Short mmCIF file of C-alpha atoms in Angstrom, two decimals:
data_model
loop_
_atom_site.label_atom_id
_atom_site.label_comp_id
_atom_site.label_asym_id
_atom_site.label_seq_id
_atom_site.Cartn_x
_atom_site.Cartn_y
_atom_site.Cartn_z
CA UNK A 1 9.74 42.39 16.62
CA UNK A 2 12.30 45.10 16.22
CA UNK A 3 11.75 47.80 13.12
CA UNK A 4 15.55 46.99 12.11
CA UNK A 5 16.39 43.95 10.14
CA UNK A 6 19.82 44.37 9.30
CA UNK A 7 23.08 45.01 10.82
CA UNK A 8 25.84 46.81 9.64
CA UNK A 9 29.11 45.70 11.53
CA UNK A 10 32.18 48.10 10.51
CA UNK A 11 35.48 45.31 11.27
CA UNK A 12 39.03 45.69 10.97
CA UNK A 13 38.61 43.27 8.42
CA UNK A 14 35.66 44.72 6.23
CA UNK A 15 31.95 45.53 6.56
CA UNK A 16 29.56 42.62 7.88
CA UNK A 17 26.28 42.44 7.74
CA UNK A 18 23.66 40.55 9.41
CA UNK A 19 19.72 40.25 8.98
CA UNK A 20 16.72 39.42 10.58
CA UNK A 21 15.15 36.17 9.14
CA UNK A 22 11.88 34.33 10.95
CA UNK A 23 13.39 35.35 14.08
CA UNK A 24 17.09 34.96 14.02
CA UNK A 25 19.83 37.54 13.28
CA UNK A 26 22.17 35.40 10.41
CA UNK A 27 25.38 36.84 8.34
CA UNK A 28 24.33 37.95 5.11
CA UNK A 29 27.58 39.28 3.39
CA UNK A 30 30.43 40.90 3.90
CA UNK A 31 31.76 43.83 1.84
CA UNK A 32 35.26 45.36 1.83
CA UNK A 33 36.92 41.94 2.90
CA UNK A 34 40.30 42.77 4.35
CA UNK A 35 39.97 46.78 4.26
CA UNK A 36 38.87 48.33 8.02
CA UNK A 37 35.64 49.90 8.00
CA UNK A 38 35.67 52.69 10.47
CA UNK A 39 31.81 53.32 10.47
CA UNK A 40 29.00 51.94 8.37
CA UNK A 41 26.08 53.71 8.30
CA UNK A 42 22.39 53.81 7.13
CA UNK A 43 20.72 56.96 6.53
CA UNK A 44 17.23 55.77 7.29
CA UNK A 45 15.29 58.81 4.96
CA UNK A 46 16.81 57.11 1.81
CA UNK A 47 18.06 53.60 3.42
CA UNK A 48 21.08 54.53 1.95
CA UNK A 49 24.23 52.48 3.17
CA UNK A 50 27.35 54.09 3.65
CA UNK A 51 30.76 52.47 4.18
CA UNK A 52 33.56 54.53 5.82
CA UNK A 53 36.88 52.94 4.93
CA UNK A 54 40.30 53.47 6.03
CA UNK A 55 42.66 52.08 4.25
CA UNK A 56 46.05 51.34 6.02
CA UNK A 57 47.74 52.46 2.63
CA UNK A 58 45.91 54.16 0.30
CA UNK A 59 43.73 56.82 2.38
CA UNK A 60 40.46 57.28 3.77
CA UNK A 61 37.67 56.82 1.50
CA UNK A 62 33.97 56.73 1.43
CA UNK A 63 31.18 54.40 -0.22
CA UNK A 64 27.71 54.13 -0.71
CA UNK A 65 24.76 51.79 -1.59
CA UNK A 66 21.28 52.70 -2.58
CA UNK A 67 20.35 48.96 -2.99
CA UNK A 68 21.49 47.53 0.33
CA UNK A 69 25.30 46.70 -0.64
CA UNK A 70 24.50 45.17 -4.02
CA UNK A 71 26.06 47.72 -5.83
CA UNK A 72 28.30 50.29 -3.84
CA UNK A 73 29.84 53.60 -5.43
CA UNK A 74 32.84 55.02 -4.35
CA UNK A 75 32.26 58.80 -3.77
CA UNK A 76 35.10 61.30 -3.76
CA UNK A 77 36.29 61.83 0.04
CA UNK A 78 36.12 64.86 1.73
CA UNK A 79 39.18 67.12 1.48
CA UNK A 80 40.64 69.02 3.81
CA UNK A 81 40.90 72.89 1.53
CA UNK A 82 44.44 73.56 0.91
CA UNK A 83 46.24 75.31 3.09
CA UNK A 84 45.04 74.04 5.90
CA UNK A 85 46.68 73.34 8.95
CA UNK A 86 46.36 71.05 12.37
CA UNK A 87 49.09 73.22 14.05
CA UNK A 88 51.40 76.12 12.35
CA UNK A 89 53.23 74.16 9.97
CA UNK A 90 51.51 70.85 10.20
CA UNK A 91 49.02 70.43 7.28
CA UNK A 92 45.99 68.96 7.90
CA UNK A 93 44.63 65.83 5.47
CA UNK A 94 41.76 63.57 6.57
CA UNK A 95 43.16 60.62 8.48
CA UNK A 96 39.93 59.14 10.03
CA UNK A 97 36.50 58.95 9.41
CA UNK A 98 34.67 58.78 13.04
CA UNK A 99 31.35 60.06 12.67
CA UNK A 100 28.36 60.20 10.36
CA UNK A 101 24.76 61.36 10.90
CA UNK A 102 22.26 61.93 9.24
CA UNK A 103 20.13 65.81 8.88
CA UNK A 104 16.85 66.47 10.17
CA UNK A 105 13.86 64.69 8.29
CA UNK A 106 13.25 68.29 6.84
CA UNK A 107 17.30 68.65 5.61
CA UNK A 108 16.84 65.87 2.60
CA UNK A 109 20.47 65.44 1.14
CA UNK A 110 21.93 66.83 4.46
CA UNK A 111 24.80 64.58 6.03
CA UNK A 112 27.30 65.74 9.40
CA UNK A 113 30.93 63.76 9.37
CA UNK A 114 33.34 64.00 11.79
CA UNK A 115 36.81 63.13 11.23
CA UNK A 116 40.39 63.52 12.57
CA UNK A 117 42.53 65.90 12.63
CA UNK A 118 39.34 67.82 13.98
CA UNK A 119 37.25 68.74 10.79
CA UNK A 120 33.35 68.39 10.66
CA UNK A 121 32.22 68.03 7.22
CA UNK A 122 28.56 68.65 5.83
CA UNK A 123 27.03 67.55 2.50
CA UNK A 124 23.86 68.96 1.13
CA UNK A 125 23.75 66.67 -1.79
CA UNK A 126 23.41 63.18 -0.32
CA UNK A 127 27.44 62.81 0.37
CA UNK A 128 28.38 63.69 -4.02
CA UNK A 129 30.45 66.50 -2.14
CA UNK A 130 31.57 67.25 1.34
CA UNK A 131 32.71 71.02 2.89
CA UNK A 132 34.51 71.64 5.72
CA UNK A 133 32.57 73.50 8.14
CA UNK A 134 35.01 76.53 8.47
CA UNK A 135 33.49 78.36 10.84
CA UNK A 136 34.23 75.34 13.66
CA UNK A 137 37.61 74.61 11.85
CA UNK A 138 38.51 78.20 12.72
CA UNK A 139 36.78 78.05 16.79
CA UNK A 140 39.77 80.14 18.95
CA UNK A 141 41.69 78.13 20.45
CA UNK A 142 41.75 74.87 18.70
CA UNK A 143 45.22 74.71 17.24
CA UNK A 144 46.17 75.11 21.56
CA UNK A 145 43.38 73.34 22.97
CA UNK A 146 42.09 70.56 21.26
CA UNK A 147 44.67 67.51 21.14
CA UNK A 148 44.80 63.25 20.42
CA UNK A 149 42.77 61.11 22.48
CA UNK A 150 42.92 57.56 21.36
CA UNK A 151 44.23 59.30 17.91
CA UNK A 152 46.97 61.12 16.94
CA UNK A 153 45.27 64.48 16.61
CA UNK A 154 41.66 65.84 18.05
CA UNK A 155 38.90 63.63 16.59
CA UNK A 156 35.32 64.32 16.14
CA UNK A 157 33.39 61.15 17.00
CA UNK A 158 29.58 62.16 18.16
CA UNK A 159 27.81 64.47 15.67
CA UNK A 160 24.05 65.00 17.53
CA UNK A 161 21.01 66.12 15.59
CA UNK A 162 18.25 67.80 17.15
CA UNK A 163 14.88 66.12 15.92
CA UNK A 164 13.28 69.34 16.97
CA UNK A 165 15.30 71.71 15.59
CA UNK A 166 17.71 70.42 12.42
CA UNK A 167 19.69 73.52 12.86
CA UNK A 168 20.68 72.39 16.55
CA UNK A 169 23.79 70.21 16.80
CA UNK A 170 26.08 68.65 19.32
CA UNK A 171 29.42 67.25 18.32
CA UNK A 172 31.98 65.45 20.81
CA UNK A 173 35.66 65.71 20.56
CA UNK A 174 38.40 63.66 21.56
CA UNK A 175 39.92 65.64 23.24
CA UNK A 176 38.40 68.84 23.18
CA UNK A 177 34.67 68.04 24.62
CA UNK A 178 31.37 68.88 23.63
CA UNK A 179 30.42 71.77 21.20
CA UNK A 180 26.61 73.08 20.17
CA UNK A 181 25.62 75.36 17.58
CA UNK A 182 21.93 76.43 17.54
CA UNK A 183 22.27 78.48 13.51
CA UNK A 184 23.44 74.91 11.45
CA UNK A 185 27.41 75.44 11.83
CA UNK A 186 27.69 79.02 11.72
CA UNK A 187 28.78 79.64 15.36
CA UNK A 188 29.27 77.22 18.40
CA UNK A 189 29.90 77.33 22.11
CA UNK A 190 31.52 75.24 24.33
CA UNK A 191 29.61 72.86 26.20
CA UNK A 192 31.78 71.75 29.30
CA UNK A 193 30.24 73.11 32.07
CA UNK A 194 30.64 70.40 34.71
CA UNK A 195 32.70 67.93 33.45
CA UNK A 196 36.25 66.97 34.78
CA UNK A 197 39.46 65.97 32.67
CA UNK A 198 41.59 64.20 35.74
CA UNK A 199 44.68 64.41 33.24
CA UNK A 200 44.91 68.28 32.48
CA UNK A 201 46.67 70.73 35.20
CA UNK A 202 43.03 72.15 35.49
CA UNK A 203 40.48 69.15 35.16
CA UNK A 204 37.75 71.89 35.34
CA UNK A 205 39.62 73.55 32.40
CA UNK A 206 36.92 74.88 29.76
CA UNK A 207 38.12 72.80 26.55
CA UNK A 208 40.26 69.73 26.71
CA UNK A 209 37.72 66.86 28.08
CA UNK A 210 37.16 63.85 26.69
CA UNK A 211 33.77 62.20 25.90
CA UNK A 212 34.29 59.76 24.20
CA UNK A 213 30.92 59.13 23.21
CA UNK A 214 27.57 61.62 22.82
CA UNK A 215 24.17 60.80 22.74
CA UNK A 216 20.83 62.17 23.44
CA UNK A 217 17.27 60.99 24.00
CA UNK A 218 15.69 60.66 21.34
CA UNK A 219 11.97 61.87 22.35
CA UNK A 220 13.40 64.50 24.82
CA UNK A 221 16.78 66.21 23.38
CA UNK A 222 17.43 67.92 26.19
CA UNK A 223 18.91 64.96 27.92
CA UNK A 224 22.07 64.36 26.86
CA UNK A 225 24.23 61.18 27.98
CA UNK A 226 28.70 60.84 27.56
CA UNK A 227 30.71 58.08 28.58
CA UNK A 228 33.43 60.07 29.43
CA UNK A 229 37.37 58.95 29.40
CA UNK A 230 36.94 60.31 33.27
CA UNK A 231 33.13 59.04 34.27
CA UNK A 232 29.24 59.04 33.03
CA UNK A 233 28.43 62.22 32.76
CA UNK A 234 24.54 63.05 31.83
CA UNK A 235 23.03 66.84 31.24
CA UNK A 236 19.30 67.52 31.58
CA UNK A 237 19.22 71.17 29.80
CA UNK A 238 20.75 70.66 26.58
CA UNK A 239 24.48 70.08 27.61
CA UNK A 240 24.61 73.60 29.29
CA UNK A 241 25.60 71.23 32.59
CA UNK A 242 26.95 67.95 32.94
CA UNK A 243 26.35 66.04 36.13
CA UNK A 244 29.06 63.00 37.45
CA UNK A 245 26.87 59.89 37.16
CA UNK A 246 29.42 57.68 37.97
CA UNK A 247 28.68 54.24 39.53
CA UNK A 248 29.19 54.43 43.06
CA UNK A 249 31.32 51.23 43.09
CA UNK A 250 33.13 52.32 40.15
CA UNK A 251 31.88 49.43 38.17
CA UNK A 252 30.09 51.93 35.92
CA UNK A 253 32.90 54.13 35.48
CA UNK A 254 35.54 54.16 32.51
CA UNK A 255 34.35 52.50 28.69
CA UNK A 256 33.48 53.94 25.24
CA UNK A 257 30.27 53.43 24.37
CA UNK A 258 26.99 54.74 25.81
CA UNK A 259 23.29 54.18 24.42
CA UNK A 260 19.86 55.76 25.61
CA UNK A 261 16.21 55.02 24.87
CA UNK A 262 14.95 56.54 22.39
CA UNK A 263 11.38 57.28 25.20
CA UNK A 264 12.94 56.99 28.45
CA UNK A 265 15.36 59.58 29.22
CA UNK A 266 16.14 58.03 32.17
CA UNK A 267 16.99 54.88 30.65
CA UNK A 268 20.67 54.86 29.48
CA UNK A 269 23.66 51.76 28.40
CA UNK A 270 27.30 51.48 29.33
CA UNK A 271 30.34 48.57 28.89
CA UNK A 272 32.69 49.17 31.43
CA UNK A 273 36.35 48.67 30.95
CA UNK A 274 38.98 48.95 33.09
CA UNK A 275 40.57 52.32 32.86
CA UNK A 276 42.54 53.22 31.07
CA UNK A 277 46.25 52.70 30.95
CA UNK A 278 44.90 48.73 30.74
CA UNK A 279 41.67 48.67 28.69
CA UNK A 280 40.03 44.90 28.55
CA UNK A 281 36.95 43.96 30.46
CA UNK A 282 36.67 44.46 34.37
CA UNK A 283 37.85 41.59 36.53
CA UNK A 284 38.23 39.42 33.11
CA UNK A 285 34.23 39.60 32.94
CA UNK A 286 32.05 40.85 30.32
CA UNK A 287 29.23 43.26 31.88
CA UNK A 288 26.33 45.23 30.62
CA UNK A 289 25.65 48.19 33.21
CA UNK A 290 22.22 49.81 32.79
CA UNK A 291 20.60 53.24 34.81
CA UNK A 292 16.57 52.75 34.87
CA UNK A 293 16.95 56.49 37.25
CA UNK A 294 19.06 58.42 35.50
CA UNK A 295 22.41 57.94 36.46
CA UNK A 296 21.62 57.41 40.24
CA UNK A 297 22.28 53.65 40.51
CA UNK A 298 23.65 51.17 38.15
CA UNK A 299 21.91 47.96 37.52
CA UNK A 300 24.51 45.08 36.12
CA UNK A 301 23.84 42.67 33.48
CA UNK A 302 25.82 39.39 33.07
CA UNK A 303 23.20 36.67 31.71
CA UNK A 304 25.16 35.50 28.40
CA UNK A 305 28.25 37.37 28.33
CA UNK A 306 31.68 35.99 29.20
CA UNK A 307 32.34 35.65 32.62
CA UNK A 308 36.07 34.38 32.73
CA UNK A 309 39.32 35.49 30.89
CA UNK A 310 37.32 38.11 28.48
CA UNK A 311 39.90 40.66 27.50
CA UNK A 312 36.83 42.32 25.45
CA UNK A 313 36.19 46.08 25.50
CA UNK A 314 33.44 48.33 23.05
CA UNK A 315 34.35 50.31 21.27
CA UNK A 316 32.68 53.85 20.90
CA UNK A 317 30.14 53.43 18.29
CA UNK A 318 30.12 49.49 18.43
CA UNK A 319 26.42 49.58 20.50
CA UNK A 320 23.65 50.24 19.21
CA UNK A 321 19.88 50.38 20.58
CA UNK A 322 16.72 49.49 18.00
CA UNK A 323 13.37 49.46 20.72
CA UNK A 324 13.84 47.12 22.58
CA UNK A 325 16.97 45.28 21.07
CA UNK A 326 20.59 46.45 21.55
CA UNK A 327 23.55 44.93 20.19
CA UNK A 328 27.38 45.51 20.30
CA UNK A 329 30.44 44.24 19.14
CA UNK A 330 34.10 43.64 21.28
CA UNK A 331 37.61 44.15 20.38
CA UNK A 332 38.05 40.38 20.53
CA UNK A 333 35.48 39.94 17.59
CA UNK A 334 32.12 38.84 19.54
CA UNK A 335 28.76 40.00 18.76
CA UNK A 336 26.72 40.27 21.04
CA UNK A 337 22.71 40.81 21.00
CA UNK A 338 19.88 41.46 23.48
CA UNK A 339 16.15 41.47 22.78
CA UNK A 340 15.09 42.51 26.65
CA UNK A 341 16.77 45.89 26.97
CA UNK A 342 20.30 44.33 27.74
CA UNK A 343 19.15 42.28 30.69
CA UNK A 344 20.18 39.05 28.79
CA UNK A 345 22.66 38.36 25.66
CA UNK A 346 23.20 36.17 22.93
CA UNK A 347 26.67 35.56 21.38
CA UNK A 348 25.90 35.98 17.34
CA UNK A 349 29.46 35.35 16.49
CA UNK A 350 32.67 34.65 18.13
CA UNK A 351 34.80 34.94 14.73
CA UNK A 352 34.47 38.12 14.05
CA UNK A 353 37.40 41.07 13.19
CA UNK A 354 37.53 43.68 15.65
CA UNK A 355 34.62 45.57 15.79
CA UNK A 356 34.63 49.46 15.42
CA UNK A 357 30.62 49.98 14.76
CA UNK A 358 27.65 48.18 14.65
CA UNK A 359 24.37 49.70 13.11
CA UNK A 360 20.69 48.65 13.30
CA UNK A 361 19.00 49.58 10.13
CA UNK A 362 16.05 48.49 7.68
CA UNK B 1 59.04 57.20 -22.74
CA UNK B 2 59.05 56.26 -19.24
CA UNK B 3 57.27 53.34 -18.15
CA UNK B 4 55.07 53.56 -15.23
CA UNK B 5 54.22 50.09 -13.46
CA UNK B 6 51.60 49.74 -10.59
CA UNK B 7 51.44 47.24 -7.55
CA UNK B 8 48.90 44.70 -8.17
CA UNK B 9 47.05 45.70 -4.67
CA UNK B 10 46.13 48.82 -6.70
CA UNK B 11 43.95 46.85 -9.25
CA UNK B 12 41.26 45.96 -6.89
CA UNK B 13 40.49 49.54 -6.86
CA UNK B 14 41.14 50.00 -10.55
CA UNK B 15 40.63 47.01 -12.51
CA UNK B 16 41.52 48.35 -15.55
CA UNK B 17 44.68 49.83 -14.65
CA UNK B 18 47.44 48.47 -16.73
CA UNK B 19 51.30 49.63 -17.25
CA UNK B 20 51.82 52.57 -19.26
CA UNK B 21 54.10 54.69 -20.87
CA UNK B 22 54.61 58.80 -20.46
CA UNK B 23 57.12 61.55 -22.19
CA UNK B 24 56.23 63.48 -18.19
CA UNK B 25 59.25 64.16 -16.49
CA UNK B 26 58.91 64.72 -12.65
CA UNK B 27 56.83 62.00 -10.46
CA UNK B 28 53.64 65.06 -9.77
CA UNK B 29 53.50 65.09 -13.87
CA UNK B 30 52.98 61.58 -13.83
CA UNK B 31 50.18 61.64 -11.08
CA UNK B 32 48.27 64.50 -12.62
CA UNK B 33 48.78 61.99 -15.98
CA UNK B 34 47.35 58.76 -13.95
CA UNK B 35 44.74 60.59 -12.37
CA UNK B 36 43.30 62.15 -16.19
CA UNK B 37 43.80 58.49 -17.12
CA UNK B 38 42.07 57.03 -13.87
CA UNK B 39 40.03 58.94 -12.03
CA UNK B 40 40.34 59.07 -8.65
CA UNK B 41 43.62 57.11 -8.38
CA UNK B 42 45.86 59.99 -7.34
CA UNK B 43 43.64 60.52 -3.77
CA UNK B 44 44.99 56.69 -3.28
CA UNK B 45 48.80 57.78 -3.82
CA UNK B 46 48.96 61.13 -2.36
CA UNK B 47 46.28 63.14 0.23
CA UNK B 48 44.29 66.19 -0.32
CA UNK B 49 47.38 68.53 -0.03
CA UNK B 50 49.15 66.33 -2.80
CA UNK B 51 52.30 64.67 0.03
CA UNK B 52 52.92 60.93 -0.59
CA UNK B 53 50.60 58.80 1.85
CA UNK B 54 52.54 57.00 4.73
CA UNK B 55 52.33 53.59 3.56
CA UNK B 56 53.01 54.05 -0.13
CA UNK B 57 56.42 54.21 -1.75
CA UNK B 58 57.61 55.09 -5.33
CA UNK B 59 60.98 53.57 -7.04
CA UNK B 60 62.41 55.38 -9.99
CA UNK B 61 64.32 52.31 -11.08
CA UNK B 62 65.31 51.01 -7.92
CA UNK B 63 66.00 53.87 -6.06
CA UNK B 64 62.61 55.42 -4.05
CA UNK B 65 62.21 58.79 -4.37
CA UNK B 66 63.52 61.52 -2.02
CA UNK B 67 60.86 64.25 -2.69
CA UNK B 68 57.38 62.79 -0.81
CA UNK B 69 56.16 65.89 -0.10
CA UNK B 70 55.98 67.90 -3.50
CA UNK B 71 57.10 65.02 -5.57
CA UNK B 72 59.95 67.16 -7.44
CA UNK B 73 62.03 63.90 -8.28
CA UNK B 74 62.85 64.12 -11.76
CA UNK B 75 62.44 60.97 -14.09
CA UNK B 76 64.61 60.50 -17.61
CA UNK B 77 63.04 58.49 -20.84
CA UNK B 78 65.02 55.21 -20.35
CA UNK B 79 63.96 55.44 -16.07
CA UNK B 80 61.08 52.79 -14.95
CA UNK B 81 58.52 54.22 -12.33
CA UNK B 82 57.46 51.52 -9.96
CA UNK B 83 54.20 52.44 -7.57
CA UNK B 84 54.19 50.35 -4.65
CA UNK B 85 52.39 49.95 -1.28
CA UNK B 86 54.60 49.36 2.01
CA UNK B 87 54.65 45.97 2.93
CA UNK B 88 53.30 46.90 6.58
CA UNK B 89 49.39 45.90 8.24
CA UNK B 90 48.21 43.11 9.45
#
């Protein structure tokens, strides 16, 4: 049996959630119906819920649920301080909220969100207020460097806690690239080294890359996995280097979303697409891809998953690994779930709105 | 007194939001007055650095306003202010 029981499923068309029930995973409720959920959330130190919205008209804004969605609060978004800017000129208001993480287990009250136009956000009060980390805000170079991916304007979408060290954080940027601080915030460094951004004059450049998702093992932080806009690219010494682990047929090559074990390292998830000007599923089939190795071969997973006319891509933060169980969602609304490390998959549902995240949580 | 009227999509979010009436006389008086009355509502109209969200229009009478940046348009006692959302999503 898995430790999660519940799903959170951010849509375009609300927050969904499913649950575990003498065996099966069944909708419970949905939340928010018609409003897109960018990311839902559980903290798992309070099993607090958390609903990132994003209104088409009225603005991003943030909720929460102590009681697992039968009450929700809305809690003031963060702000962007006045004055600031994107570019000379352009001022800069929240537009997107694309990441949220939980502090260490010794940080209670301590939350990380990453949004667009570029601002990471930190709350030390459980999410009642949110700052804007100025220090990163104000990294040289980032009104030159750091640009749209996907979005209008540079996006943080991977925030990446140390769960040795809560003062040791990865984000990822789209585009910009990877970025570590070691002191909580107070100073970062560029974390490049070894990538490649095919669509820059210099694809070596030092800022400008695009992962567009971050994760790290879980048990040993010092692996750290990207699906990259241009390859898999996997570090073994904290993100100083990044090696090309790129399928050798290509297969394993362009996607969104990436997922590691939480005790294997070695072990790591990816969804191709077909890259990138296109953007549905490879050869109109849906395919798992999983590395037992560590990047050096590509093992591919079709057992359950459509294999005709699927125009289905993952998004970035829509799969999600729980033990032994993964699960993601497609752009096409199907969710999909695994209970044998993503060798074979069940459809949940066919019906659902796009999906932007999906969450295992108690 | 100018009356202020509200799309209905609005009272999801504030259920208790009903017309009212104000003596303000510029369209960021009457936000600052709707936001003492209903917390929160301004950051629905208007971002953190106070311009006019994308997708949200305001009529004084039947003419939208020209100022969506520092809301300057100025509004007269017999005017009606109408808050709308754009009719745009999907």
């Amino acid at each position: 049996m898995p430790t999660s029981n519940h799903l959170l499923i951010g849509t375009r068309k609300g927050l969904v959630v499913y649950q575990l029930s003498n065996g099966n995973w069944t909708h419970k409720s949905t939340f928010f119906t018609g409003i897109p959920v960018s990311i839902a959330y559980s903290d798992k130190r309070t099993n607090t819920w958390w609903a990132c919205l994003d209104h088409g008209h009225w603005g991003c804004k943030l909720h929460r649920s102590i009681d697992q969605g039968q009450h929700w609060e809305e809690i003031p978004a963060p702000k962007y301080p006045e004055g600031a800017e994107i570019k000379e000129g352009v001022p800069a208001s929240l537009r997107l909220i694309w990441a949220f993480e939980q502090g260490g287990d010794d940080r209670p009250g301590k939350l990380w969100m990453g949004t667009e136009p570029g601002g990471l956000f930190e709350s030390t009060d459980n999410g009642n207020t949110f700052n804007l980390n100025e220090s990163f805000w104000n990294f040289p170079g980032r009104e030159e460097q750091w640009f749209g991916g996907g979005r209008d304007y540079a996006a943080i979408h991977s925030v990446v806690v140390d769960p040795r060290d809560s003062d040791h954080i990865y984000v990822g940027i789209s585009c910009a690239g990877v970025f570590e601080t070691t002191d909580a915030g107070k100073t970062w460094e560029v974390r490049n080294n070894g990538l490649r951004a095919d669509y820059l004059p210099n694809p070596q450049a030092e800022v400008g890359h695009d992962p567009h998702m971050l994760v790290a093992c879980a048990s040993n932080p010092d692996v750290l996995w990207q699906q990259n806009h241009c390859g898999i690219f996997k570090s073994t010494d904290g993100a100083k280097n990044w090696i090309d682990v790129t399928a050798e047929n290509k297969l394993a090559n362009f996607g969104f979303a990436m997922a590691v074990d939480a005790k294997n390292p070695d072990q790591a998830w990816v969804i191709p697409g077909v890259s990138d000007e296109i953007r549905v599923a490879v050869d109109g089939a849906l395919v798992v891809c999983r590395t037992d190795d560590g990047g050096k071969s590509w093992q591919e997973y079709r057992s359950g998953l459509p294999q005709d006319n699927s125009f289905d891509i993952v998004y970035r933060h829509a799969l999600d690994i729980s033990d032994d169980y993964l699960v993601f969602g497609t752009t096409t609304g199907n969710l999909f779930l695994s209970n044998d490390k993503g060798e074979n998959w069940k459809a949940l549902s066919h019906y659902l709105p796009m999906v932007y995240s999906v969450h295992f949580c108690q | 007194m100018t009356k202020v009227k509200f799309t209905y999509a609005l009272k999801r979010f504030f259920p208790g939001l009903e017309e009212l009436e104000t003596s303000k006389t510029s369209i960021k008086e009457i936000l600052d007055e709707i936001e003492l009355l209903h917390p929160g509502m301004k950051g629905y109209i208007v971002d953190e650095q106070g311009v006019m969200r994308k997708h949200v229009n305001i009529y004084i009478n039947e003419t939208l306003i020209k100022d969506r940046i520092r809301l300057t348009d100025k509004v007269a006692p017999d005017n009606e202010v109408f808050i709308m959302q754009a009719l745009s999503g999907g």
